[in-house]
Amino acid sequence: MSDGATVGVAALLADARVCVVGGSGGVGKTTTSAAIAAGMAARGLRVAVVTIDPAQRLATALGLDELDNEPRRIEPARFAAAGLPLEGELWAMTLDPKRTFDELIEKLAPDDATREQILANRVYRELSDAIAGSQEFTAVAKVHELAQEGDWDLLVLDTPPSRNALDFLDAPDRLSAFFDGRALQTLLRGGGAGLRLIGRGTGLVLGLLKRVTGAELLSDLSDFFRLLGGLLGGFRERAEQVEALLRAPGTQFLLVTSPEREPIEEAIFFRQRLKAARMRLGGTIVNRVHADELEGEDGALADLPALLEREAGLSPPLAARVAVAFADEHALARRDAANVIQLAKRLGPGVPLLQVPLLDGDVHDVGGLVRLQAQLFGPMRDG
Ligand SMILES: Nc1ncnc2c1ncn2[C@@H]1O[C@H](COP(=O)(O)OP(=O)(O)OP(=O)(O)O)[C@@H](O)[C@H]1O
Ligand SMILES: [Mg+2]
């Protein structure tokens, strides 16, 4: 195996302290984040991965059912048993956005009384639900907190299942708008911009007005502004730090996409946005690529039924059916290959591109993560 012939994730993340795994919905961000964290822990690093809504079976497999919003160390034996000894440490957590947000308030509040008042304020509760619900900010805020407080070699951040993979690049802005009351003011003036700033959908305003009405609304609102006003400086600073973390030299984005048209378009758009925001794209991972079993020898398809009859002893009708199924798969592999070529062309030479095959069955246990890890990292080097 020639060294450096293929770029694996370890090379892409050689200088990274934070790895943000982005991409459109359902392409494999969460499983890839976990597999990347495991692979780096196997290579001796102390790694924490912040996952967002992992599939239940994956969470259970990793021992992530305990939801205390802090990373927990994953028993190395789980991975050793699946063939991946962890030389370093693997820690993982599932993000609790609401809790992360409240914790932020707790840190910034000048005293206990203010903190309690804010957390109990109904306007705060409605708005913070909306902010936390959008998850983008809280995810980055959590990583920022871990980076400050813990002694990690690498933090891996999964990103929320949003239809628009770019949402979370605006997260620090949204937060600033929330904390200086801009979002609420715009919202109260009835402007659409406020809605876009603080969340998705108009249900938020309706919900807020339904729950907090009349005189109570006024007093809660004025409390809200007074209380948050005191925290404003701290909030701004925090939002700036979070934004700085996204731009830090040690932060690498990895973009996951499937080989289908739409996610690819989104990936390209995401790349442009990252560039404009001066954030680093370490590489692109094309996940769930159908393998080309024929390796370009398409002529073999025509001979397949005869081959199946002769070599596998299949009856002619069965051989024909198997050949058709195989041809369908092959067509997908051809389509994927063409899309990947397009993607590589449009991304340009500066962005390493890694392909991960569609594995048999879902990746929902440690064994699956280890297999995915092997695809992402290539073979382990000896010694
Ligand atoms: N290479 C692969 N081969 C086979 N299955 C895969 C592969 N990668 C991911 N999967 C499966 O695809 C599904 C989606 O993966 P995952 O949940 O990681 O996507 P996601 O991008 O985090 O989704 P969301 O946007 O909803 O958060 C899961 O069932 C996962 O097990
Ligand atoms: Mg996910």
Short mmCIF file of C-alpha atoms and ligand atoms in Angstrom, two decimals:
data_model
loop_
_atom_site.label_atom_id
_atom_site.label_comp_id
_atom_site.label_asym_id
_atom_site.label_seq_id
_atom_site.Cartn_x
_atom_site.Cartn_y
_atom_site.Cartn_z
CA MET A 1 0.00 0.00 0.00
CA SER A 2 1.73 3.18 -1.08
CA ASP A 3 1.76 5.94 1.48
CA GLY A 4 -0.07 9.07 0.54
CA ALA A 5 -1.53 7.59 -2.63
CA THR A 6 -4.99 8.25 -1.30
CA VAL A 7 -5.82 11.06 1.06
CA GLY A 8 -7.53 9.72 4.12
CA VAL A 9 -9.32 11.71 6.78
CA ALA A 10 -6.29 11.55 9.11
CA ALA A 11 -4.28 13.58 6.59
CA LEU A 12 -7.11 16.08 6.10
CA LEU A 13 -7.32 16.63 9.85
CA ALA A 14 -3.60 16.59 10.59
CA ASP A 15 -3.61 20.15 11.95
CA ALA A 16 -7.22 20.39 13.05
CA ARG A 17 -8.43 21.03 16.56
CA VAL A 18 -12.07 21.30 15.53
CA CYS A 19 -13.76 19.46 12.69
CA VAL A 20 -17.23 20.57 11.62
CA VAL A 21 -19.10 17.99 9.58
CA GLY A 22 -21.65 19.71 7.36
CA GLY A 23 -23.89 18.76 4.47
CA SER A 24 -27.51 18.46 3.52
CA GLY A 25 -30.09 16.29 5.22
CA GLY A 26 -29.65 12.55 5.46
CA VAL A 27 -26.30 12.28 3.68
CA GLY A 28 -24.51 10.65 6.61
CA LYS A 29 -23.22 13.54 8.73
CA THR A 30 -23.92 11.95 12.10
CA THR A 31 -22.49 8.53 11.31
CA THR A 32 -19.50 10.09 9.55
CA SER A 33 -18.82 12.36 12.55
CA ALA A 34 -18.82 9.37 14.88
CA ALA A 35 -16.61 7.33 12.55
CA ILE A 36 -14.15 10.22 12.16
CA ALA A 37 -13.94 10.68 15.92
CA ALA A 38 -13.35 6.95 16.39
CA GLY A 39 -10.68 6.90 13.68
CA MET A 40 -8.81 9.80 15.23
CA ALA A 41 -9.08 8.26 18.71
CA ALA A 42 -7.65 5.05 17.25
CA ARG A 43 -4.70 7.14 16.08
CA GLY A 44 -3.89 8.26 19.60
CA LEU A 45 -5.90 11.45 19.98
CA ARG A 46 -8.19 12.50 22.80
CA VAL A 47 -11.34 13.20 20.84
CA ALA A 48 -14.86 14.32 21.69
CA VAL A 49 -17.71 14.17 19.22
CA VAL A 50 -20.86 16.23 19.64
CA THR A 51 -23.66 14.45 17.82
CA ILE A 52 -27.09 15.80 17.06
CA ASP A 53 -30.10 13.51 17.16
CA PRO A 54 -28.25 10.29 16.41
CA ALA A 55 -30.41 7.35 15.41
CA GLN A 56 -31.49 5.53 18.56
CA ARG A 57 -29.62 2.37 17.71
CA LEU A 58 -26.40 4.26 17.10
CA ALA A 59 -26.80 6.17 20.36
CA THR A 60 -27.35 2.94 22.25
CA ALA A 61 -24.41 1.28 20.55
CA LEU A 62 -22.18 4.12 21.70
CA GLY A 63 -23.67 4.23 25.18
CA LEU A 64 -25.07 7.71 24.54
CA ASP A 65 -28.48 7.17 26.11
CA GLU A 66 -27.47 9.16 29.16
CA LEU A 67 -28.47 12.70 28.26
CA ASP A 68 -26.52 15.00 30.53
CA ASN A 69 -25.22 17.32 27.85
CA GLU A 70 -21.60 16.52 28.63
CA PRO A 71 -19.27 14.16 26.76
CA ARG A 72 -18.91 10.69 28.18
CA ARG A 73 -16.03 8.39 27.55
CA ILE A 74 -16.87 5.44 25.36
CA GLU A 75 -15.59 2.16 26.67
CA PRO A 76 -12.57 1.28 24.53
CA ALA A 77 -13.59 -2.38 24.76
CA ARG A 78 -16.58 -1.70 22.48
CA PHE A 79 -14.25 -0.67 19.68
CA ALA A 80 -11.49 -3.14 20.48
CA ALA A 81 -14.03 -5.94 20.16
CA ALA A 82 -14.96 -4.62 16.71
CA GLY A 83 -11.33 -4.59 15.61
CA LEU A 84 -10.42 -0.96 16.26
CA PRO A 85 -8.24 -0.53 19.34
CA LEU A 86 -8.38 3.05 20.57
CA GLU A 87 -4.89 4.27 21.35
CA GLY A 88 -6.33 7.58 22.48
CA GLU A 89 -9.70 8.36 24.03
CA LEU A 90 -13.12 8.62 22.45
CA TRP A 91 -15.73 10.76 24.16
CA ALA A 92 -19.18 11.45 22.82
CA MET A 93 -22.32 13.35 23.65
CA THR A 94 -25.68 14.11 22.16
CA LEU A 95 -26.47 17.80 22.08
CA ASP A 96 -29.31 19.03 24.26
CA PRO A 97 -29.88 22.44 22.63
CA LYS A 98 -32.28 23.83 25.22
CA ARG A 99 -29.98 22.90 28.03
CA THR A 100 -26.93 24.30 26.28
CA PHE A 101 -28.75 27.55 25.83
CA ASP A 102 -29.86 27.74 29.43
CA GLU A 103 -26.34 26.92 30.55
CA LEU A 104 -25.07 29.81 28.52
CA ILE A 105 -27.49 32.13 30.28
CA GLU A 106 -26.41 30.71 33.60
CA LYS A 107 -22.79 31.47 32.83
CA LEU A 108 -23.49 35.00 31.69
CA ALA A 109 -25.95 36.05 34.39
CA PRO A 110 -24.32 38.31 36.95
CA ASP A 111 -26.03 36.64 39.91
CA ASP A 112 -28.37 33.82 40.86
CA ALA A 113 -31.43 36.03 41.16
CA THR A 114 -31.05 37.43 37.63
CA ARG A 115 -30.45 33.97 36.30
CA GLU A 116 -33.61 32.60 37.87
CA GLN A 117 -35.64 35.55 36.64
CA ILE A 118 -34.44 35.14 33.10
CA LEU A 119 -34.99 31.40 33.01
CA ALA A 120 -38.49 31.89 34.38
CA ASN A 121 -39.41 34.76 32.04
CA ARG A 122 -42.01 33.59 29.54
CA VAL A 123 -40.78 35.70 26.69
CA TYR A 124 -37.32 34.25 27.21
CA ARG A 125 -38.70 30.75 27.32
CA GLU A 126 -40.64 31.11 24.09
CA LEU A 127 -37.80 32.73 22.23
CA SER A 128 -35.09 30.49 23.59
CA ASP A 129 -37.11 27.45 22.57
CA ALA A 130 -37.10 28.78 19.05
CA ILE A 131 -33.37 29.48 19.13
CA ALA A 132 -32.52 26.19 20.75
CA GLY A 133 -34.91 24.47 18.37
CA SER A 134 -32.91 25.73 15.46
CA GLN A 135 -29.90 23.98 17.06
CA GLU A 136 -27.34 25.59 14.84
CA PHE A 137 -26.07 28.06 17.33
CA THR A 138 -26.22 25.87 20.38
CA ALA A 139 -24.16 23.21 18.63
CA VAL A 140 -21.31 25.60 17.92
CA ALA A 141 -21.66 27.19 21.35
CA LYS A 142 -21.25 23.78 22.96
CA VAL A 143 -18.10 23.06 21.01
CA HIS A 144 -16.78 26.47 21.94
CA GLU A 145 -17.40 25.68 25.58
CA LEU A 146 -15.69 22.29 25.30
CA ALA A 147 -12.73 23.88 23.52
CA GLN A 148 -12.38 26.35 26.38
CA GLU A 149 -12.83 23.98 29.23
CA GLY A 150 -11.46 20.66 28.16
CA ASP A 151 -8.12 19.34 27.14
CA TRP A 152 -9.06 17.91 23.76
CA ASP A 153 -6.83 17.13 20.82
CA LEU A 154 -9.82 17.21 18.51
CA LEU A 155 -13.49 18.15 18.73
CA VAL A 156 -15.78 16.77 16.05
CA LEU A 157 -19.08 18.55 15.53
CA ASP A 158 -21.98 16.96 13.75
CA THR A 159 -24.42 19.55 12.37
CA PRO A 160 -28.20 19.59 12.54
CA PRO A 161 -30.41 17.88 10.02
CA SER A 162 -31.42 21.06 8.31
CA ARG A 163 -32.81 21.28 4.83
CA ASN A 164 -30.42 24.09 4.27
CA ALA A 165 -26.91 23.05 5.22
CA LEU A 166 -25.91 26.70 5.40
CA ASP A 167 -28.21 27.72 8.20
CA PHE A 168 -25.70 27.24 10.84
CA LEU A 169 -23.10 29.51 9.31
CA ASP A 170 -25.41 32.36 10.25
CA ALA A 171 -25.88 31.06 13.75
CA PRO A 172 -23.66 33.55 15.59
CA ASP A 173 -25.50 36.38 13.84
CA ARG A 174 -28.82 35.00 14.86
CA LEU A 175 -27.65 34.77 18.40
CA SER A 176 -26.41 38.34 18.50
CA ALA A 177 -29.74 39.49 17.14
CA PHE A 178 -31.50 37.55 19.84
CA PHE A 179 -29.46 38.95 22.63
CA ASP A 180 -29.54 42.56 21.70
CA GLY A 181 -33.28 42.32 21.30
CA ARG A 182 -33.14 43.10 17.59
CA ALA A 183 -34.87 39.90 16.70
CA LEU A 184 -37.72 40.52 19.07
CA GLN A 185 -38.08 44.16 18.15
CA THR A 186 -38.22 43.38 14.47
CA LEU A 187 -40.64 40.64 15.21
CA LEU A 188 -42.90 42.89 17.23
CA ARG A 189 -42.90 45.44 14.46
CA GLY A 190 -44.21 42.65 12.32
CA GLY A 191 -41.27 42.43 9.97
CA GLY A 192 -40.43 39.20 8.24
CA ALA A 193 -36.72 39.78 8.85
CA GLY A 194 -37.18 39.11 12.54
CA LEU A 195 -38.63 35.74 11.81
CA ARG A 196 -35.77 34.87 9.61
CA LEU A 197 -33.35 36.02 12.26
CA ILE A 198 -34.64 33.92 15.06
CA GLY A 199 -36.04 30.86 13.56
CA ARG A 200 -38.16 29.27 10.96
CA GLY A 201 -41.81 29.77 10.55
CA THR A 202 -44.42 32.11 11.80
CA GLY A 203 -45.74 29.68 14.40
CA LEU A 204 -43.30 31.30 16.76
CA VAL A 205 -45.05 34.66 16.90
CA LEU A 206 -48.45 33.09 17.17
CA GLY A 207 -47.28 30.78 19.91
CA LEU A 208 -45.69 33.62 21.76
CA LEU A 209 -48.71 35.85 21.58
CA LYS A 210 -51.04 33.06 22.53
CA ARG A 211 -49.13 32.17 25.62
CA VAL A 212 -48.16 35.64 26.77
CA THR A 213 -50.98 38.10 26.39
CA GLY A 214 -52.18 41.49 27.51
CA ALA A 215 -50.78 43.22 30.53
CA GLU A 216 -48.70 40.21 31.39
CA LEU A 217 -47.11 40.37 27.97
CA LEU A 218 -46.09 43.95 28.54
CA SER A 219 -44.54 43.33 31.92
CA ASP A 220 -42.82 40.16 30.74
CA LEU A 221 -41.51 41.97 27.73
CA SER A 222 -40.11 44.86 29.68
CA ASP A 223 -38.54 42.42 32.16
CA PHE A 224 -37.09 40.51 29.26
CA PHE A 225 -35.40 43.55 27.80
CA ARG A 226 -34.19 44.76 31.18
CA LEU A 227 -32.78 41.38 32.20
CA LEU A 228 -31.16 40.59 28.89
CA GLY A 229 -29.84 44.12 28.61
CA GLY A 230 -27.52 43.34 31.50
CA LEU A 231 -26.15 40.31 29.71
CA LEU A 232 -25.71 41.97 26.39
CA GLY A 233 -22.00 42.63 26.57
CA GLY A 234 -21.30 39.05 27.56
CA PHE A 235 -23.53 37.73 24.80
CA ARG A 236 -21.88 39.78 22.12
CA GLU A 237 -18.50 38.64 23.26
CA ARG A 238 -19.62 35.03 23.26
CA ALA A 239 -21.14 35.27 19.80
CA GLU A 240 -17.91 36.80 18.53
CA GLN A 241 -15.86 34.03 20.10
CA VAL A 242 -18.09 31.41 18.58
CA GLU A 243 -17.77 33.00 15.19
CA ALA A 244 -14.00 33.26 15.67
CA LEU A 245 -13.90 29.56 16.48
CA LEU A 246 -15.53 28.77 13.14
CA ARG A 247 -12.80 30.81 11.42
CA ALA A 248 -9.87 29.67 13.53
CA PRO A 249 -6.90 28.15 11.66
CA GLY A 250 -7.44 24.90 13.55
CA THR A 251 -11.05 24.56 12.42
CA GLN A 252 -11.71 22.45 9.35
CA PHE A 253 -15.05 21.87 7.73
CA LEU A 254 -15.66 18.54 6.10
CA LEU A 255 -18.51 18.49 3.70
CA VAL A 256 -20.51 15.29 3.35
CA THR A 257 -22.69 14.69 0.32
CA SER A 258 -24.30 11.76 -1.37
CA PRO A 259 -23.58 11.27 -5.06
CA GLU A 260 -27.05 12.54 -6.02
CA ARG A 261 -27.68 15.74 -7.88
CA GLU A 262 -29.40 17.83 -5.22
CA PRO A 263 -27.00 17.29 -2.31
CA ILE A 264 -24.14 17.91 -4.73
CA GLU A 265 -25.62 21.26 -5.74
CA GLU A 266 -25.98 22.12 -2.09
CA ALA A 267 -22.42 21.05 -1.36
CA ILE A 268 -21.12 23.36 -4.06
CA PHE A 269 -23.16 26.22 -2.73
CA PHE A 270 -21.94 25.47 0.79
CA ARG A 271 -18.39 25.60 -0.45
CA GLN A 272 -18.93 29.06 -1.90
CA ARG A 273 -20.50 30.27 1.31
CA LEU A 274 -17.60 28.91 3.37
CA LYS A 275 -15.17 30.67 1.10
CA ALA A 276 -17.04 33.95 1.37
CA ALA A 277 -17.11 33.57 5.15
CA ARG A 278 -13.39 32.77 5.16
CA MET A 279 -13.87 29.36 6.71
CA ARG A 280 -11.73 26.37 5.80
CA LEU A 281 -13.01 23.47 3.80
CA GLY A 282 -10.69 20.56 4.54
CA GLY A 283 -12.32 18.21 2.07
CA THR A 284 -15.47 16.68 0.68
CA ILE A 285 -16.71 13.21 1.45
CA VAL A 286 -18.99 11.63 -1.09
CA ASN A 287 -20.83 9.04 0.93
CA ARG A 288 -22.86 6.01 -0.12
CA VAL A 289 -21.34 5.67 -3.56
CA HIS A 290 -22.48 2.60 -5.49
CA ALA A 291 -19.40 0.58 -6.33
CA ASP A 292 -18.71 -0.23 -9.96
CA GLU A 293 -18.27 -4.00 -9.84
CA LEU A 294 -17.39 -4.13 -13.51
CA GLU A 295 -14.63 -1.57 -13.24
CA GLY A 296 -15.52 -0.04 -16.55
CA GLU A 297 -15.85 -3.38 -18.41
CA ASP A 298 -19.46 -2.72 -19.37
CA GLY A 299 -19.31 -5.27 -22.15
CA ALA A 300 -19.44 -7.97 -19.49
CA LEU A 301 -23.11 -7.11 -18.84
CA ALA A 302 -24.23 -8.72 -22.08
CA ASP A 303 -22.47 -11.97 -21.20
CA LEU A 304 -23.75 -12.03 -17.64
CA PRO A 305 -26.85 -14.27 -18.06
CA ALA A 306 -24.84 -16.93 -19.86
CA LEU A 307 -22.09 -16.65 -17.28
CA LEU A 308 -24.56 -17.04 -14.41
CA GLU A 309 -26.06 -20.15 -16.02
CA ARG A 310 -22.71 -21.70 -16.70
CA GLU A 311 -20.72 -20.80 -13.60
CA ALA A 312 -23.42 -20.49 -10.92
CA GLY A 313 -25.75 -23.15 -12.30
CA LEU A 314 -28.75 -20.78 -12.36
CA SER A 315 -31.78 -21.60 -14.49
CA PRO A 316 -32.12 -19.29 -17.52
CA PRO A 317 -35.08 -17.27 -16.08
CA LEU A 318 -33.32 -16.81 -12.76
CA ALA A 319 -30.05 -15.90 -14.46
CA ALA A 320 -31.92 -13.29 -16.50
CA ARG A 321 -33.52 -11.78 -13.38
CA VAL A 322 -30.23 -11.62 -11.51
CA ALA A 323 -28.59 -10.03 -14.54
CA VAL A 324 -31.29 -7.34 -14.68
CA ALA A 325 -30.86 -6.54 -10.98
CA PHE A 326 -27.14 -6.37 -11.50
CA ALA A 327 -27.53 -4.06 -14.49
CA ASP A 328 -29.73 -1.73 -12.39
CA GLU A 329 -27.07 -1.53 -9.72
CA HIS A 330 -24.49 -0.96 -12.36
CA ALA A 331 -26.48 1.94 -13.80
CA LEU A 332 -26.47 3.55 -10.36
CA ALA A 333 -22.72 3.09 -10.12
CA ARG A 334 -22.32 4.74 -13.52
CA ARG A 335 -24.53 7.64 -12.49
CA ASP A 336 -22.62 8.08 -9.21
CA ALA A 337 -19.27 8.03 -10.99
CA ALA A 338 -20.43 10.69 -13.45
CA ASN A 339 -21.77 12.87 -10.64
CA VAL A 340 -18.55 12.55 -8.65
CA ILE A 341 -16.53 13.62 -11.69
CA GLN A 342 -18.77 16.66 -12.07
CA LEU A 343 -18.44 17.48 -8.40
CA ALA A 344 -14.66 17.22 -8.49
CA LYS A 345 -14.56 19.48 -11.52
CA ARG A 346 -16.75 22.10 -9.94
CA LEU A 347 -14.97 22.05 -6.59
CA GLY A 348 -11.66 22.57 -8.32
CA PRO A 349 -8.28 21.07 -7.50
CA GLY A 350 -7.93 22.62 -4.03
CA VAL A 351 -10.51 20.43 -2.33
CA PRO A 352 -9.59 16.81 -1.58
CA LEU A 353 -12.44 14.49 -2.42
CA LEU A 354 -12.99 11.20 -0.69
CA GLN A 355 -15.40 8.51 -1.76
CA VAL A 356 -17.08 6.15 0.68
CA PRO A 357 -19.01 3.21 -0.74
CA LEU A 358 -22.56 2.36 0.16
CA LEU A 359 -22.10 -0.26 2.84
CA ASP A 360 -24.38 -3.26 3.29
CA GLY A 361 -27.04 -2.28 5.77
CA ASP A 362 -27.30 0.81 7.95
CA VAL A 363 -24.41 2.00 10.05
CA HIS A 364 -26.00 1.77 13.45
CA ASP A 365 -23.59 -0.16 15.59
CA VAL A 366 -19.92 -0.07 16.54
CA GLY A 367 -19.08 -2.66 13.87
CA GLY A 368 -20.67 -0.43 11.24
CA LEU A 369 -18.76 2.61 12.48
CA VAL A 370 -15.52 0.67 12.33
CA ARG A 371 -16.23 -0.32 8.72
CA LEU A 372 -17.10 3.25 7.82
CA GLN A 373 -13.96 4.40 9.62
CA ALA A 374 -11.84 2.02 7.54
CA GLN A 375 -13.29 3.57 4.37
CA LEU A 376 -12.66 7.10 5.59
CA PHE A 377 -9.14 6.58 6.85
CA GLY A 378 -7.77 3.79 4.71
CA PRO A 379 -5.60 1.10 6.25
CA MET A 380 -3.94 1.74 9.61
CA ARG A 381 -0.21 2.23 9.35
CA ASP A 382 1.86 -0.23 11.31
CA GLY A 383 3.92 1.00 14.21
N1 LIG B 1 -21.65 4.58 3.76
C1 LIG B 1 -22.86 4.20 4.20
N2 LIG B 1 -23.38 3.01 3.81
C2 LIG B 1 -24.59 2.61 4.21
N3 LIG B 1 -25.39 3.33 5.01
C3 LIG B 1 -24.95 4.53 5.44
C4 LIG B 1 -23.66 5.03 5.06
N4 LIG B 1 -23.49 6.24 5.65
C5 LIG B 1 -24.61 6.49 6.35
N5 LIG B 1 -25.50 5.47 6.23
C6 LIG B 1 -26.85 5.38 6.78
O1 LIG B 1 -27.58 6.47 6.23
C7 LIG B 1 -28.53 6.97 7.16
C8 LIG B 1 -28.37 8.43 7.36
O2 LIG B 1 -27.15 8.69 8.02
P1 LIG B 1 -26.99 9.84 9.10
O3 LIG B 1 -28.04 9.76 10.13
O4 LIG B 1 -25.59 9.83 9.54
O5 LIG B 1 -27.25 11.10 8.16
P2 LIG B 1 -27.33 12.62 8.59
O6 LIG B 1 -26.71 13.40 7.50
O7 LIG B 1 -26.78 12.80 9.96
O8 LIG B 1 -28.89 12.84 8.60
P3 LIG B 1 -29.67 14.10 9.22
O9 LIG B 1 -29.47 15.20 8.22
O10 LIG B 1 -31.07 13.61 9.31
O11 LIG B 1 -29.04 14.39 10.53
C9 LIG B 1 -28.35 6.16 8.43
O12 LIG B 1 -29.29 5.13 8.46
C10 LIG B 1 -26.94 5.59 8.28
O13 LIG B 1 -26.80 4.37 8.98
MG MG B 2 -27.67 13.61 11.69
#
